[in-house]
PDB file of C-alpha atoms in Angstrom:
ATOM      1  CA  MET L 157     112.599  97.186 102.103  1.00 46.00           C
ATOM      2  CA  ARG L 158     115.129  94.359 101.590  1.00 42.00           C
ATOM      3  CA  SER L 159     113.760  92.222 104.562  1.00 48.00           C
ATOM      4  CA  ILE L 160     110.099  92.735 103.345  1.00 47.00           C
ATOM      5  CA  PHE L 161     110.809  91.292  99.631  1.00 40.00           C
ATOM      6  CA  ALA L 162     112.695  88.465 101.122  1.00 43.00           C
ATOM      7  CA  ALA L 163     109.922  87.800 103.421  1.00 47.00           C
ATOM      8  CA  LYS L 164     107.538  87.804 100.416  1.00 46.00           C
ATOM      9  CA  ILE L 165     109.861  85.394  98.670  1.00 40.00           C
ATOM     10  CA  GLY L 166     110.099  82.905 101.245  1.00 44.00           C
ATOM     11  CA  ARG L 167     106.552  82.684 101.629  1.00 48.00           C
ATOM     12  CA  LYS L 168     104.188  80.190  99.767  1.00 45.00           C
ATOM     13  CA  HIS L 169     102.507  81.282  96.465  1.00 45.00           C
ATOM     14  CA  ARG L 170      99.252  80.079  95.270  1.00 48.00           C
ATOM     15  CA  MET L 171      98.358  80.177  91.792  1.00 44.00           C
ATOM     16  CA  SER L 172      95.125  82.256  91.147  1.00 43.00           C
ATOM     17  CA  VAL L 173      92.184  79.814  89.468  1.00 44.00           C
ATOM     18  CA  ALA L 174      90.615  82.638  87.813  1.00 47.00           C
ATOM     19  CA  PHE L 175      93.077  83.867  85.043  1.00 49.00           C
ATOM     20  CA  ASN L 176      96.343  83.324  84.056  1.00 54.00           C
ATOM     21  CA  VAL L 177      99.111  85.180  85.735  1.00 48.00           C
ATOM     22  CA  LYS L 178     101.446  85.192  82.961  1.00 46.00           C
ATOM     23  CA  HIS L 179      98.823  86.441  80.560  1.00 48.00           C
ATOM     24  CA  PRO L 180      96.385  88.660  82.255  1.00 51.00           C
ATOM     25  CA  ALA L 181      93.066  88.996  80.807  1.00 53.00           C
ATOM     26  CA  LEU L 182      93.210  92.085  79.498  1.00 57.00           C
ATOM     27  CA  PHE L 183      90.624  91.845  76.644  1.00 60.00           C
ATOM     28  CA  ASN L 184      88.082  89.963  79.124  1.00 75.00           C
ATOM     29  CA  VAL L 185      87.611  92.338  81.549  1.00 84.00           C
ATOM     30  CA  GLU L 186      84.427  93.159  83.427  1.00 89.00           C
ATOM     31  CA  SER L 187      82.305  96.161  83.774  1.00 89.00           C
ATOM     32  CA  PHE L 188      80.156  96.952  86.707  1.00 89.00           C
ATOM     33  CA  LYS L 189      78.998 100.080  88.665  1.00 91.00           C
ATOM     34  CA  SER L 190      78.240  98.648  91.934  1.00 92.00           C
ATOM     35  CA  PRO L 191      80.959  96.678  93.806  1.00 93.00           C
ATOM     36  CA  GLN L 192      78.644  96.054  96.681  1.00 94.00           C
ATOM     37  CA  GLU L 193      75.940  94.368  94.020  1.00 94.00           C
ATOM     38  CA  PHE L 194      79.118  92.679  92.455  1.00 95.00           C
ATOM     39  CA  CYS L 195      80.870  91.268  95.745  1.00 96.00           C
ATOM     40  CA  LEU L 196      77.400  89.811  96.466  1.00 97.00           C
ATOM     41  CA  LYS L 197      77.388  87.787  93.425  1.00 96.00           C
ATOM     42  CA  LEU L 198      81.122  86.732  93.834  1.00 96.00           C
ATOM     43  CA  LEU L 199      79.973  85.542  96.945  1.00 97.00           C
ATOM     44  CA  GLN L 200      77.229  83.442  95.446  1.00 97.00           C
ATOM     45  CA  LYS L 201      79.183  82.255  92.291  1.00 96.00           C
ATOM     46  CA  TYR L 202      81.763  80.750  94.937  1.00 97.00           C
ATOM     47  CA  GLY L 203      79.265  79.362  97.404  1.00 97.00           C
ATOM     48  CA  ILE L 204      80.300  81.460 100.310  1.00 96.00           C
ATOM     49  CA  ALA L 205      78.167  81.481 102.867  1.00 94.00           C
ATOM     50  CA  THR L 206      76.326  84.685 104.440  1.00 96.00           C
ATOM     51  CA  PRO L 207      78.999  86.143 106.587  1.00 98.00           C
ATOM     52  CA  ARG L 208      78.189  86.378 110.241  1.00 98.00           C
ATOM     53  CA  VAL L 209      81.255  88.643 111.185  1.00 98.00           C
ATOM     54  CA  VAL L 210      81.862  91.468 108.675  1.00 98.00           C
ATOM     55  CA  VAL L 211      84.747  93.995 108.578  1.00 98.00           C
ATOM     56  CA  GLU L 212      85.031  97.062 106.623  1.00 97.00           C
ATOM     57  CA  ILE L 213      87.988  99.174 105.817  1.00 97.00           C
ATOM     58  CA  GLY L 214      87.269 102.610 105.189  1.00 92.00           C
ATOM     59  CA  GLY L 215      83.281 102.448 105.760  1.00 86.00           C
ATOM     60  CA  SER L 216      82.745 105.697 107.471  1.00 80.00           C
ATOM     61  CA  VAL L 217      81.072 107.391 104.718  1.00 76.00           C
ATOM     62  CA  GLY L 218      79.385 104.578 102.688  1.00 72.00           C
ATOM     63  CA  ALA L 219      79.415 101.430 105.202  1.00 71.00           C
ATOM     64  CA  ASN L 220      78.661  99.565 102.092  1.00 86.00           C
ATOM     65  CA  ALA L 221      79.104  96.152 103.600  1.00 92.00           C
ATOM     66  CA  HIS L 222      76.921  96.947 106.564  1.00 91.00           C
ATOM     67  CA  GLN L 223      74.200  97.954 104.220  1.00 92.00           C
ATOM     68  CA  MET L 224      75.110  94.363 102.444  1.00 94.00           C
ATOM     69  CA  PHE L 225      74.982  92.448 105.785  1.00 96.00           C
ATOM     70  CA  PRO L 226      72.514  94.414 107.833  1.00 94.00           C
ATOM     71  CA  ASP L 227      72.330  91.372 110.518  1.00 96.00           C
ATOM     72  CA  SER L 228      75.904  90.836 110.788  1.00 96.00           C
ATOM     73  CA  ASP L 229      78.404  91.548 113.615  1.00 97.00           C
ATOM     74  CA  TYR L 230      79.668  94.743 111.592  1.00 96.00           C
ATOM     75  CA  ALA L 231      82.756  96.902 112.354  1.00 95.00           C
ATOM     76  CA  ASN L 232      84.676  99.563 110.270  1.00 96.00           C
ATOM     77  CA  LEU L 233      88.361 100.316 110.628  1.00 96.00           C
ATOM     78  CA  ASP L 234      89.238 103.837 110.072  1.00 94.00           C
ATOM     79  CA  LEU L 235      91.656 106.328 110.672  1.00 93.00           C
ATOM     80  CA  ALA L 236      89.370 108.537 112.453  1.00 89.00           C
ATOM     81  CA  ASP L 237      85.953 107.856 113.968  1.00 91.00           C
ATOM     82  CA  SER L 238      82.275 108.253 112.780  1.00 86.00           C
ATOM     83  CA  ASP L 239      79.101 109.037 114.006  1.00 85.00           C
ATOM     84  CA  LYS L 240      77.320 107.181 111.269  1.00 84.00           C
ATOM     85  CA  VAL L 241      78.458 103.498 112.091  1.00 87.00           C
ATOM     86  CA  LYS L 242      80.341 101.469 114.488  1.00 91.00           C
ATOM     87  CA  THR L 243      84.188 102.398 113.972  1.00 93.00           C
ATOM     88  CA  ILE L 244      87.184 101.005 115.340  1.00 95.00           C
ATOM     89  CA  VAL L 245      90.017 103.640 115.052  1.00 96.00           C
ATOM     90  CA  CYS L 246      93.067 102.106 113.547  1.00 96.00           C
ATOM     91  CA  ASP L 247      95.872 102.584 111.481  1.00 97.00           C
ATOM     92  CA  VAL L 248      95.744  98.857 109.371  1.00 98.00           C
ATOM     93  CA  THR L 249      99.255  98.755 108.450  1.00 98.00           C
ATOM     94  CA  LYS L 250     100.289  98.726 112.189  1.00 98.00           C
ATOM     95  CA  GLY L 251      97.707  95.913 113.492  1.00 97.00           C
ATOM     96  CA  ILE L 252      94.372  95.418 113.751  1.00 98.00           C
ATOM     97  CA  PRO L 253      92.555  94.982 117.250  1.00 97.00           C
ATOM     98  CA  LEU L 254      90.620  92.104 116.529  1.00 98.00           C
ATOM     99  CA  GLU L 255      91.123  88.399 117.328  1.00 98.00           C
ATOM    100  CA  PRO L 256      93.262  86.632 114.816  1.00 98.00           C
ATOM    101  CA  ASN L 257      91.114  83.856 112.835  1.00 98.00           C
ATOM    102  CA  SER L 258      87.537  85.938 113.964  1.00 98.00           C
ATOM    103  CA  VAL L 259      86.309  87.444 110.520  1.00 99.00           C
ATOM    104  CA  ASP L 260      84.161  85.849 107.736  1.00 99.00           C
ATOM    105  CA  LEU L 261      84.606  88.588 105.507  1.00 98.00           C
ATOM    106  CA  LEU L 262      86.780  91.530 104.903  1.00 98.00           C
ATOM    107  CA  TYR L 263      85.343  94.262 102.778  1.00 98.00           C
ATOM    108  CA  SER L 264      87.195  97.406 101.331  1.00 97.00           C
ATOM    109  CA  ASN L 265      86.279  99.599  98.286  1.00 96.00           C
ATOM    110  CA  ASP L 266      88.304 102.519  97.131  1.00 94.00           C
ATOM    111  CA  ALA L 267      90.409 102.521 100.060  1.00 96.00           C
ATOM    112  CA  PHE L 268      93.625 100.529  99.178  1.00 98.00           C
ATOM    113  CA  GLU L 269      95.116 103.670  97.173  1.00 97.00           C
ATOM    114  CA  HIS L 270      95.092 105.683 100.299  1.00 96.00           C
ATOM    115  CA  ILE L 271      96.662 103.320 102.599  1.00 97.00           C
ATOM    116  CA  SER L 272     100.557 104.183 102.616  1.00 97.00           C
ATOM    117  CA  LYS L 273     102.175 100.533 103.095  1.00 98.00           C
ATOM    118  CA  PRO L 274      99.406  98.140 101.671  1.00 98.00           C
ATOM    119  CA  TRP L 275     101.644  95.152 102.463  1.00 98.00           C
ATOM    120  CA  LEU L 276     101.650  95.166 105.943  1.00 98.00           C
ATOM    121  CA  ALA L 277      97.552  96.050 106.030  1.00 98.00           C
ATOM    122  CA  ALA L 278      97.389  93.006 103.824  1.00 99.00           C
ATOM    123  CA  GLN L 279      99.483  90.874 106.394  1.00 98.00           C
ATOM    124  CA  ASN L 280      97.279  92.006 109.383  1.00 98.00           C
ATOM    125  CA  ILE L 281      93.868  91.304 107.381  1.00 99.00           C
ATOM    126  CA  GLU L 282      95.493  87.768 106.415  1.00 98.00           C
ATOM    127  CA  LYS L 283      95.733  87.256 110.348  1.00 98.00           C
ATOM    128  CA  ILE L 284      92.132  88.383 111.077  1.00 98.00           C
ATOM    129  CA  LEU L 285      90.210  85.980 108.681  1.00 99.00           C
ATOM    130  CA  ARG L 286      89.350  82.962 109.852  1.00 98.00           C
ATOM    131  CA  PRO L 287      89.988  79.656 107.970  1.00 98.00           C
ATOM    132  CA  GLY L 288      87.602  79.942 105.252  1.00 98.00           C
ATOM    133  CA  GLY L 289      86.869  83.581 105.520  1.00 98.00           C
ATOM    134  CA  VAL L 290      87.007  85.942 102.318  1.00 99.00           C
ATOM    135  CA  VAL L 291      88.400  89.261 101.375  1.00 99.00           C
ATOM    136  CA  PHE L 292      86.940  91.608  98.607  1.00 98.00           C
ATOM    137  CA  ILE L 293      89.317  94.699  97.294  1.00 98.00           C
ATOM    138  CA  GLY L 294      87.975  97.232  95.134  1.00 97.00           C
ATOM    139  CA  THR L 295      90.813  99.757  94.299  1.00 97.00           C
ATOM    140  CA  LEU L 296      92.142 101.522  91.140  1.00 97.00           C
ATOM    141  CA  PHE L 297      94.528 101.023  88.365  1.00 96.00           C
ATOM    142  CA  ALA L 298      94.085 104.286  86.716  1.00 95.00           C
ATOM    143  CA  TRP L 299      92.372 107.185  88.272  1.00 93.00           C
ATOM    144  CA  ARG L 300      93.474 110.608  88.727  1.00 91.00           C
ATOM    145  CA  TYR L 301      95.121 111.948  92.122  1.00 92.00           C
ATOM    146  CA  HIS L 302      93.206 112.238  95.078  1.00 90.00           C
ATOM    147  CA  PRO L 303      94.521 112.612  98.641  1.00 91.00           C
ATOM    148  CA  VAL L 304      92.208 111.310 101.008  1.00 86.00           C
ATOM    149  CA  PRO L 305      94.702 112.496 103.120  1.00 87.00           C
ATOM    150  CA  GLY L 306      97.121 110.653 101.160  1.00 91.00           C
ATOM    151  CA  ASP L 307      96.763 108.990  97.764  1.00 94.00           C
ATOM    152  CA  TYR L 308      99.991 106.509  97.220  1.00 97.00           C
ATOM    153  CA  TRP L 309      99.286 103.600  94.924  1.00 98.00           C
ATOM    154  CA  ARG L 310      97.767 102.008  91.725  1.00 98.00           C
ATOM    155  CA  TYR L 311      97.396  98.534  91.331  1.00 98.00           C
ATOM    156  CA  THR L 312      96.925  95.724  88.522  1.00 94.00           C
ATOM    157  CA  HIS L 313      94.790  92.593  89.475  1.00 93.00           C
ATOM    158  CA  GLN L 314      98.288  90.150  89.896  1.00 92.00           C
ATOM    159  CA  GLY L 315      99.367  92.886  92.034  1.00 96.00           C
ATOM    160  CA  LEU L 316      96.339  92.510  94.313  1.00 97.00           C
ATOM    161  CA  VAL L 317      96.978  88.353  94.002  1.00 96.00           C
ATOM    162  CA  GLU L 318     100.744  88.982  95.057  1.00 96.00           C
ATOM    163  CA  LEU L 319      99.542  91.279  97.751  1.00 97.00           C
ATOM    164  CA  PHE L 320      97.633  88.708  99.399  1.00 98.00           C
ATOM    165  CA  ASP L 321      99.636  85.949  98.287  1.00 95.00           C
ATOM    166  CA  GLU L 322      98.754  83.686 101.622  1.00 96.00           C
ATOM    167  CA  LEU L 323      95.129  83.609 100.381  1.00 97.00           C
ATOM    168  CA  GLU L 324      93.593  81.537  97.693  1.00 96.00           C
ATOM    169  CA  CYS L 325      92.823  83.912  95.065  1.00 96.00           C
ATOM    170  CA  LEU L 326      88.978  83.110  93.713  1.00 96.00           C
ATOM    171  CA  GLU L 327      88.829  85.732  91.382  1.00 94.00           C
ATOM    172  CA  ALA L 328      90.858  88.926  90.170  1.00 94.00           C
ATOM    173  CA  ASN L 329      90.417  91.375  86.980  1.00 93.00           C
ATOM    174  CA  PHE L 330      89.727  94.863  85.827  1.00 93.00           C
ATOM    175  CA  ASN L 331      86.657  96.689  86.292  1.00 92.00           C
ATOM    176  CA  ALA L 332      86.163  99.146  83.229  1.00 89.00           C
ATOM    177  CA  PHE L 333      82.778 100.524  83.741  1.00 88.00           C
ATOM    178  CA  HIS L 334      83.907 104.235  84.312  1.00 90.00           C
ATOM    179  CA  ARG L 335      86.846 103.986  81.759  1.00 88.00           C
ATOM    180  CA  ARG L 336      85.825 106.967  79.566  1.00 88.00           C
ATOM    181  CA  GLU L 337      84.003 109.302  82.306  1.00 88.00           C
ATOM    182  CA  ASP L 338      85.290 112.780  81.755  1.00 90.00           C
ATOM    183  CA  ALA L 339      86.854 113.455  85.518  1.00 86.00           C
ATOM    184  CA  ARG L 340      87.584 117.066  85.904  1.00 86.00           C
ATOM    185  CA  GLY L 341      87.534 117.164  89.485  1.00 83.00           C
ATOM    186  CA  HIS L 342      84.618 118.109  92.017  1.00 81.00           C
ATOM    187  CA  TRP L 343      86.321 118.769  95.490  1.00 78.00           C
ATOM    188  CA  GLY L 344      86.062 122.320  97.134  1.00 76.00           C
ATOM    189  CA  SER L 345      89.698 122.129  97.458  1.00 77.00           C
ATOM    190  CA  LYS L 346      90.225 121.160  94.086  1.00 80.00           C
ATOM    191  CA  ARG L 347      93.224 118.771  95.154  1.00 83.00           C
ATOM    192  CA  ASP L 348      91.907 116.230  92.652  1.00 85.00           C
ATOM    193  CA  HIS L 349      92.120 118.543  89.758  1.00 84.00           C
ATOM    194  CA  VAL L 350      93.136 117.770  86.317  1.00 86.00           C
ATOM    195  CA  PRO L 351      94.375 119.905  83.560  1.00 88.00           C
ATOM    196  CA  VAL L 352      91.565 120.160  80.909  1.00 89.00           C
ATOM    197  CA  ASP L 353      92.043 120.431  77.107  1.00 90.00           C
ATOM    198  CA  MET L 354      90.379 119.529  73.966  1.00 90.00           C
ATOM    199  CA  LEU L 355      89.709 116.149  75.352  1.00 89.00           C
ATOM    200  CA  GLY L 356      88.111 116.922  78.768  1.00 90.00           C
ATOM    201  CA  GLY L 357      89.891 115.976  81.876  1.00 87.00           C
ATOM    202  CA  TRP L 358      91.109 112.593  83.023  1.00 88.00           C
ATOM    203  CA  ARG L 359      89.815 110.167  80.480  1.00 89.00           C
ATOM    204  CA  GLU L 360      91.197 106.897  81.560  1.00 90.00           C
ATOM    205  CA  ASN L 361      89.653 105.369  84.353  1.00 92.00           C
ATOM    206  CA  TRP L 362      89.878 101.830  85.363  1.00 93.00           C
ATOM    207  CA  LYS L 363      89.438  99.802  88.399  1.00 95.00           C
ATOM    208  CA  VAL L 364      90.435  96.344  89.828  1.00 96.00           C
ATOM    209  CA  TYR L 365      88.641  93.834  92.245  1.00 96.00           C
ATOM    210  CA  TYR L 366      90.155  90.753  94.238  1.00 97.00           C
ATOM    211  CA  LEU L 367      88.447  88.197  95.665  1.00 97.00           C
ATOM    212  CA  GLY L 368      90.621  85.724  98.046  1.00 98.00           C
ATOM    213  CA  ARG L 369      89.970  82.974 100.277  1.00 98.00           C
ATOM    214  CA  LYS L 370      91.770  82.081 103.846  1.00 98.00           C
ATOM    215  CA  PRO L 371      93.017  78.207 103.366  1.00 97.00           C
ATOM    216  CA  LEU L 372      91.541  75.711 105.797  1.00 94.00           C
ATOM    217  CA  ALA L 373      94.614  74.123 106.748  1.00 77.00           C
TER     218      ALA L 373
END
């Protein structure tokens, strides 16, 4: 771990323009149901052109980014193949078999909490983004345990900024849309089950998002 942290410290940091890193916007959070629609709004907000090459991490079920950009050159990255969408089987922590500087948009929602070594995944994502390319990450800050197949991490928006510290942060914040939902577990395996008491099940549900751009030079 020492070498990892030493490498991170030695890399050039770019401060976020979307929030004060020292004083997070805890009382100025976003609230949205659809991360796909919100991502499209962010791309428009920051003047990002319609991406031609789109890559998604963990899109085997929803293929969300493919639905957002149906005319794009799309590929899904996952640990297992899918018959629903074009999928490249790989472990994103060990490398992504795509050309460096080739991807316009990397989209991932509800997947980064399941990646065992997200700092390695972030480095590999940075490599495949073209200069000016963007990454959108939607993941969890507070959520019940739900292994698919593992459930390793929870993030703050500041944590995502640091994870992608070679990129320019365009925006990062909390998403409180699901905050007070009564989550009691719904899988047949009950591996996401939480004890139910007088207040219900899991009642503190927060998500976070991050939009970053690879510098042109």
